[in-house]
Amino acid sequence: MTAKLVALVLLCLMTGTAMAQQAKVTSLMSKVLGENPGKEVLMITVEYPPGASDPIHRHNAQAFVYVLEGSIVMQLKGGEQVTLTPGQTFYEGPNDVHVVGRNASSTKPAKFLVLLIKNKGGPVLVPVE
């Protein structure tokens, strides 16, 4: 679990993104899926300070998002931009490009839970130019 969090932080730092400078990512759980060889689940929380945003990226995973606090704006390439509030959900597929991910507020923090189903040992986040 710690190794995956360190890898995520290092990847973000290498990209020089706002996510690495502003968002706080906390690893909650990591589990190899024995019944699905080569797959693992990673559960994290992401906390956006006021005005924080992510770079354009993809996950090469199935990503399930659940908003815990505040409000966030999300958009996938080719999709519509949505603003989510506590209790609402968002999904990203393995081939989706996440073009907008940000805190909807410039004064209040936001926090959300992410459950990723991905290839074992694969990167959590892949920057897209």
mmCIF file with all atom_site columns, C-alpha atoms in Angstrom:
data_model
loop_
_atom_site.group_PDB
_atom_site.id
_atom_site.type_symbol
_atom_site.label_atom_id
_atom_site.label_alt_id
_atom_site.label_comp_id
_atom_site.label_asym_id
_atom_site.label_entity_id
_atom_site.label_seq_id
_atom_site.pdbx_PDB_ins_code
_atom_site.Cartn_x
_atom_site.Cartn_y
_atom_site.Cartn_z
_atom_site.occupancy
_atom_site.B_iso_or_equiv
_atom_site.pdbx_formal_charge
_atom_site.auth_seq_id
_atom_site.auth_comp_id
_atom_site.auth_asym_id
_atom_site.auth_atom_id
_atom_site.pdbx_PDB_model_num
ATOM 1   C CA . MET A 1 1   ? 0.000   0.000   0.000   1.00 0.00 ? 1   MET A CA 1
ATOM 2   C CA . THR A 1 2   ? 2.770   2.458   0.932   1.00 0.00 ? 2   THR A CA 1
ATOM 3   C CA . ALA A 1 3   ? 4.736   1.643   -2.231  1.00 0.00 ? 3   ALA A CA 1
ATOM 4   C CA . LYS A 1 4   ? 1.729   2.461   -4.402  1.00 0.00 ? 4   LYS A CA 1
ATOM 5   C CA . LEU A 1 5   ? 1.181   5.803   -2.666  1.00 0.00 ? 5   LEU A CA 1
ATOM 6   C CA . VAL A 1 6   ? 4.863   6.686   -3.059  1.00 0.00 ? 6   VAL A CA 1
ATOM 7   C CA . ALA A 1 7   ? 4.699   5.750   -6.760  1.00 0.00 ? 7   ALA A CA 1
ATOM 8   C CA . LEU A 1 8   ? 1.633   7.976   -7.232  1.00 0.00 ? 8   LEU A CA 1
ATOM 9   C CA . VAL A 1 9   ? 3.301   10.928  -5.501  1.00 0.00 ? 9   VAL A CA 1
ATOM 10  C CA . LEU A 1 10  ? 6.513   10.487  -7.496  1.00 0.00 ? 10  LEU A CA 1
ATOM 11  C CA . LEU A 1 11  ? 4.593   10.261  -10.770 1.00 0.00 ? 11  LEU A CA 1
ATOM 12  C CA . CYS A 1 12  ? 2.730   13.455  -9.941  1.00 0.00 ? 12  CYS A CA 1
ATOM 13  C CA . LEU A 1 13  ? 5.952   15.241  -8.964  1.00 0.00 ? 13  LEU A CA 1
ATOM 14  C CA . MET A 1 14  ? 7.614   14.189  -12.222 1.00 0.00 ? 14  MET A CA 1
ATOM 15  C CA . THR A 1 15  ? 4.761   15.689  -14.231 1.00 0.00 ? 15  THR A CA 1
ATOM 16  C CA . GLY A 1 16  ? 5.015   19.032  -12.442 1.00 0.00 ? 16  GLY A CA 1
ATOM 17  C CA . THR A 1 17  ? 1.252   19.234  -12.184 1.00 0.00 ? 17  THR A CA 1
ATOM 18  C CA . ALA A 1 18  ? -1.094  21.180  -9.960  1.00 0.00 ? 18  ALA A CA 1
ATOM 19  C CA . MET A 1 19  ? -2.186  17.852  -8.499  1.00 0.00 ? 19  MET A CA 1
ATOM 20  C CA . ALA A 1 20  ? 1.273   17.232  -7.078  1.00 0.00 ? 20  ALA A CA 1
ATOM 21  C CA . GLN A 1 21  ? 1.490   20.783  -5.713  1.00 0.00 ? 21  GLN A CA 1
ATOM 22  C CA . GLN A 1 22  ? -1.997  21.082  -4.290  1.00 0.00 ? 22  GLN A CA 1
ATOM 23  C CA . ALA A 1 23  ? -4.119  17.940  -3.999  1.00 0.00 ? 23  ALA A CA 1
ATOM 24  C CA . LYS A 1 24  ? -3.600  15.544  -1.107  1.00 0.00 ? 24  LYS A CA 1
ATOM 25  C CA . VAL A 1 25  ? -3.853  11.860  -2.055  1.00 0.00 ? 25  VAL A CA 1
ATOM 26  C CA . THR A 1 26  ? -4.228  9.302   0.729   1.00 0.00 ? 26  THR A CA 1
ATOM 27  C CA . SER A 1 27  ? -4.034  5.564   0.085   1.00 0.00 ? 27  SER A CA 1
ATOM 28  C CA . LEU A 1 28  ? -6.671  3.696   2.095   1.00 0.00 ? 28  LEU A CA 1
ATOM 29  C CA . MET A 1 29  ? -6.357  0.153   0.764   1.00 0.00 ? 29  MET A CA 1
ATOM 30  C CA . SER A 1 30  ? -4.669  -1.975  -1.865  1.00 0.00 ? 30  SER A CA 1
ATOM 31  C CA . LYS A 1 31  ? -5.763  -5.530  -2.650  1.00 0.00 ? 31  LYS A CA 1
ATOM 32  C CA . VAL A 1 32  ? -4.674  -8.033  -5.273  1.00 0.00 ? 32  VAL A CA 1
ATOM 33  C CA . LEU A 1 33  ? -7.744  -9.705  -6.781  1.00 0.00 ? 33  LEU A CA 1
ATOM 34  C CA . GLY A 1 34  ? -6.886  -13.406 -6.600  1.00 0.00 ? 34  GLY A CA 1
ATOM 35  C CA . GLU A 1 35  ? -10.030 -14.418 -8.480  1.00 0.00 ? 35  GLU A CA 1
ATOM 36  C CA . ASN A 1 36  ? -9.019  -12.030 -11.325 1.00 0.00 ? 36  ASN A CA 1
ATOM 37  C CA . PRO A 1 37  ? -5.353  -12.790 -12.031 1.00 0.00 ? 37  PRO A CA 1
ATOM 38  C CA . GLY A 1 38  ? -3.266  -9.748  -12.846 1.00 0.00 ? 38  GLY A CA 1
ATOM 39  C CA . LYS A 1 39  ? -5.786  -7.267  -11.377 1.00 0.00 ? 39  LYS A CA 1
ATOM 40  C CA . GLU A 1 40  ? -5.736  -5.203  -8.196  1.00 0.00 ? 40  GLU A CA 1
ATOM 41  C CA . VAL A 1 41  ? -7.924  -2.648  -6.442  1.00 0.00 ? 41  VAL A CA 1
ATOM 42  C CA . LEU A 1 42  ? -6.630  0.614   -5.026  1.00 0.00 ? 42  LEU A CA 1
ATOM 43  C CA . MET A 1 43  ? -8.818  2.805   -2.814  1.00 0.00 ? 43  MET A CA 1
ATOM 44  C CA . ILE A 1 44  ? -7.718  6.418   -2.264  1.00 0.00 ? 44  ILE A CA 1
ATOM 45  C CA . THR A 1 45  ? -9.102  9.742   -1.115  1.00 0.00 ? 45  THR A CA 1
ATOM 46  C CA . VAL A 1 46  ? -8.280  12.959  -2.944  1.00 0.00 ? 46  VAL A CA 1
ATOM 47  C CA . GLU A 1 47  ? -8.561  16.289  -1.179  1.00 0.00 ? 47  GLU A CA 1
ATOM 48  C CA . TYR A 1 48  ? -8.647  19.402  -3.346  1.00 0.00 ? 48  TYR A CA 1
ATOM 49  C CA . PRO A 1 49  ? -7.845  22.678  -1.623  1.00 0.00 ? 49  PRO A CA 1
ATOM 50  C CA . PRO A 1 50  ? -9.871  25.673  -2.880  1.00 0.00 ? 50  PRO A CA 1
ATOM 51  C CA . GLY A 1 51  ? -9.177  26.242  -6.591  1.00 0.00 ? 51  GLY A CA 1
ATOM 52  C CA . ALA A 1 52  ? -7.080  23.069  -7.064  1.00 0.00 ? 52  ALA A CA 1
ATOM 53  C CA . SER A 1 53  ? -7.165  21.108  -10.330 1.00 0.00 ? 53  SER A CA 1
ATOM 54  C CA . ASP A 1 54  ? -5.657  18.038  -11.995 1.00 0.00 ? 54  ASP A CA 1
ATOM 55  C CA . PRO A 1 55  ? -3.703  17.877  -15.240 1.00 0.00 ? 55  PRO A CA 1
ATOM 56  C CA . ILE A 1 56  ? -5.197  16.084  -18.240 1.00 0.00 ? 56  ILE A CA 1
ATOM 57  C CA . HIS A 1 57  ? -4.675  12.381  -17.558 1.00 0.00 ? 57  HIS A CA 1
ATOM 58  C CA . ARG A 1 58  ? -5.966  8.836   -17.778 1.00 0.00 ? 58  ARG A CA 1
ATOM 59  C CA . HIS A 1 59  ? -5.850  5.936   -15.371 1.00 0.00 ? 59  HIS A CA 1
ATOM 60  C CA . ASN A 1 60  ? -5.749  2.809   -17.583 1.00 0.00 ? 60  ASN A CA 1
ATOM 61  C CA . ALA A 1 61  ? -8.202  1.520   -14.989 1.00 0.00 ? 61  ALA A CA 1
ATOM 62  C CA . GLN A 1 62  ? -11.835 1.483   -14.064 1.00 0.00 ? 62  GLN A CA 1
ATOM 63  C CA . ALA A 1 63  ? -12.207 4.447   -11.701 1.00 0.00 ? 63  ALA A CA 1
ATOM 64  C CA . PHE A 1 64  ? -15.257 4.912   -9.480  1.00 0.00 ? 64  PHE A CA 1
ATOM 65  C CA . VAL A 1 65  ? -15.526 8.319   -7.780  1.00 0.00 ? 65  VAL A CA 1
ATOM 66  C CA . TYR A 1 66  ? -17.760 9.209   -4.815  1.00 0.00 ? 66  TYR A CA 1
ATOM 67  C CA . VAL A 1 67  ? -17.871 12.805  -3.571  1.00 0.00 ? 67  VAL A CA 1
ATOM 68  C CA . LEU A 1 68  ? -17.553 13.115  0.206   1.00 0.00 ? 68  LEU A CA 1
ATOM 69  C CA . GLU A 1 69  ? -17.295 16.890  0.780   1.00 0.00 ? 69  GLU A CA 1
ATOM 70  C CA . GLY A 1 70  ? -17.547 20.095  -1.260  1.00 0.00 ? 70  GLY A CA 1
ATOM 71  C CA . SER A 1 71  ? -18.113 20.011  -5.002  1.00 0.00 ? 71  SER A CA 1
ATOM 72  C CA . ILE A 1 72  ? -15.932 18.960  -7.914  1.00 0.00 ? 72  ILE A CA 1
ATOM 73  C CA . VAL A 1 73  ? -16.082 19.498  -11.673 1.00 0.00 ? 73  VAL A CA 1
ATOM 74  C CA . MET A 1 74  ? -15.315 16.509  -13.907 1.00 0.00 ? 74  MET A CA 1
ATOM 75  C CA . GLN A 1 75  ? -15.225 15.979  -17.666 1.00 0.00 ? 75  GLN A CA 1
ATOM 76  C CA . LEU A 1 76  ? -14.039 13.166  -19.913 1.00 0.00 ? 76  LEU A CA 1
ATOM 77  C CA . LYS A 1 77  ? -12.877 13.788  -23.471 1.00 0.00 ? 77  LYS A CA 1
ATOM 78  C CA . GLY A 1 78  ? -15.973 13.874  -25.695 1.00 0.00 ? 78  GLY A CA 1
ATOM 79  C CA . GLY A 1 79  ? -18.313 14.130  -22.690 1.00 0.00 ? 79  GLY A CA 1
ATOM 80  C CA . GLU A 1 80  ? -20.107 16.931  -20.925 1.00 0.00 ? 80  GLU A CA 1
ATOM 81  C CA . GLN A 1 81  ? -18.697 18.763  -17.929 1.00 0.00 ? 81  GLN A CA 1
ATOM 82  C CA . VAL A 1 82  ? -20.531 17.914  -14.689 1.00 0.00 ? 82  VAL A CA 1
ATOM 83  C CA . THR A 1 83  ? -20.454 19.415  -11.217 1.00 0.00 ? 83  THR A CA 1
ATOM 84  C CA . LEU A 1 84  ? -20.760 16.814  -8.464  1.00 0.00 ? 84  LEU A CA 1
ATOM 85  C CA . THR A 1 85  ? -21.741 17.325  -4.822  1.00 0.00 ? 85  THR A CA 1
ATOM 86  C CA . PRO A 1 86  ? -21.613 15.004  -1.779  1.00 0.00 ? 86  PRO A CA 1
ATOM 87  C CA . GLY A 1 87  ? -23.205 11.632  -2.462  1.00 0.00 ? 87  GLY A CA 1
ATOM 88  C CA . GLN A 1 88  ? -22.863 11.877  -6.247  1.00 0.00 ? 88  GLN A CA 1
ATOM 89  C CA . THR A 1 89  ? -20.701 9.565   -8.347  1.00 0.00 ? 89  THR A CA 1
ATOM 90  C CA . PHE A 1 90  ? -18.563 9.612   -11.491 1.00 0.00 ? 90  PHE A CA 1
ATOM 91  C CA . TYR A 1 91  ? -17.008 6.847   -13.602 1.00 0.00 ? 91  TYR A CA 1
ATOM 92  C CA . GLU A 1 92  ? -13.902 6.744   -15.799 1.00 0.00 ? 92  GLU A CA 1
ATOM 93  C CA . GLY A 1 93  ? -13.213 3.763   -18.023 1.00 0.00 ? 93  GLY A CA 1
ATOM 94  C CA . PRO A 1 94  ? -9.757  2.400   -18.900 1.00 0.00 ? 94  PRO A CA 1
ATOM 95  C CA . ASN A 1 95  ? -9.684  4.251   -22.236 1.00 0.00 ? 95  ASN A CA 1
ATOM 96  C CA . ASP A 1 96  ? -11.156 7.558   -21.024 1.00 0.00 ? 96  ASP A CA 1
ATOM 97  C CA . VAL A 1 97  ? -9.092  10.752  -20.972 1.00 0.00 ? 97  VAL A CA 1
ATOM 98  C CA . HIS A 1 98  ? -9.929  12.960  -18.002 1.00 0.00 ? 98  HIS A CA 1
ATOM 99  C CA . VAL A 1 99  ? -9.775  16.518  -19.396 1.00 0.00 ? 99  VAL A CA 1
ATOM 100 C CA . VAL A 1 100 ? -11.271 18.408  -16.405 1.00 0.00 ? 100 VAL A CA 1
ATOM 101 C CA . GLY A 1 101 ? -10.897 17.519  -12.742 1.00 0.00 ? 101 GLY A CA 1
ATOM 102 C CA . ARG A 1 102 ? -11.042 20.412  -10.283 1.00 0.00 ? 102 ARG A CA 1
ATOM 103 C CA . ASN A 1 103 ? -12.531 21.851  -7.146  1.00 0.00 ? 103 ASN A CA 1
ATOM 104 C CA . ALA A 1 104 ? -15.663 23.821  -8.101  1.00 0.00 ? 104 ALA A CA 1
ATOM 105 C CA . SER A 1 105 ? -14.971 26.318  -5.309  1.00 0.00 ? 105 SER A CA 1
ATOM 106 C CA . SER A 1 106 ? -12.213 28.873  -4.940  1.00 0.00 ? 106 SER A CA 1
ATOM 107 C CA . THR A 1 107 ? -12.962 29.200  -1.196  1.00 0.00 ? 107 THR A CA 1
ATOM 108 C CA . LYS A 1 108 ? -13.920 25.726  0.130   1.00 0.00 ? 108 LYS A CA 1
ATOM 109 C CA . PRO A 1 109 ? -12.045 22.396  0.008   1.00 0.00 ? 109 PRO A CA 1
ATOM 110 C CA . ALA A 1 110 ? -13.459 19.268  -1.643  1.00 0.00 ? 110 ALA A CA 1
ATOM 111 C CA . LYS A 1 111 ? -12.826 15.595  -0.909  1.00 0.00 ? 111 LYS A CA 1
ATOM 112 C CA . PHE A 1 112 ? -13.688 12.445  -2.833  1.00 0.00 ? 112 PHE A CA 1
ATOM 113 C CA . LEU A 1 113 ? -13.121 8.708   -2.662  1.00 0.00 ? 113 LEU A CA 1
ATOM 114 C CA . VAL A 1 114 ? -11.728 6.845   -5.682  1.00 0.00 ? 114 VAL A CA 1
ATOM 115 C CA . LEU A 1 115 ? -11.798 3.088   -6.208  1.00 0.00 ? 115 LEU A CA 1
ATOM 116 C CA . LEU A 1 116 ? -9.502  1.950   -9.034  1.00 0.00 ? 116 LEU A CA 1
ATOM 117 C CA . ILE A 1 117 ? -9.558  -1.523  -10.583 1.00 0.00 ? 117 ILE A CA 1
ATOM 118 C CA . LYS A 1 118 ? -6.344  -1.794  -12.557 1.00 0.00 ? 118 LYS A CA 1
ATOM 119 C CA . ASN A 1 119 ? -3.585  -4.074  -13.805 1.00 0.00 ? 119 ASN A CA 1
ATOM 120 C CA . LYS A 1 120 ? -1.387  -5.251  -10.947 1.00 0.00 ? 120 LYS A CA 1
ATOM 121 C CA . GLY A 1 121 ? 1.672   -3.012  -10.690 1.00 0.00 ? 121 GLY A CA 1
ATOM 122 C CA . GLY A 1 122 ? 0.418   -0.650  -13.397 1.00 0.00 ? 122 GLY A CA 1
ATOM 123 C CA . PRO A 1 123 ? 0.602   3.129   -12.979 1.00 0.00 ? 123 PRO A CA 1
ATOM 124 C CA . VAL A 1 124 ? -2.199  4.876   -11.125 1.00 0.00 ? 124 VAL A CA 1
ATOM 125 C CA . LEU A 1 125 ? -2.098  8.013   -13.251 1.00 0.00 ? 125 LEU A CA 1
ATOM 126 C CA . VAL A 1 126 ? -0.776  8.557   -16.786 1.00 0.00 ? 126 VAL A CA 1
ATOM 127 C CA . PRO A 1 127 ? -0.364  12.194  -17.947 1.00 0.00 ? 127 PRO A CA 1
ATOM 128 C CA . VAL A 1 128 ? -1.790  13.001  -21.390 1.00 0.00 ? 128 VAL A CA 1
ATOM 129 C CA . GLU A 1 129 ? -0.388  15.822  -23.503 1.00 0.00 ? 129 GLU A CA 1
#
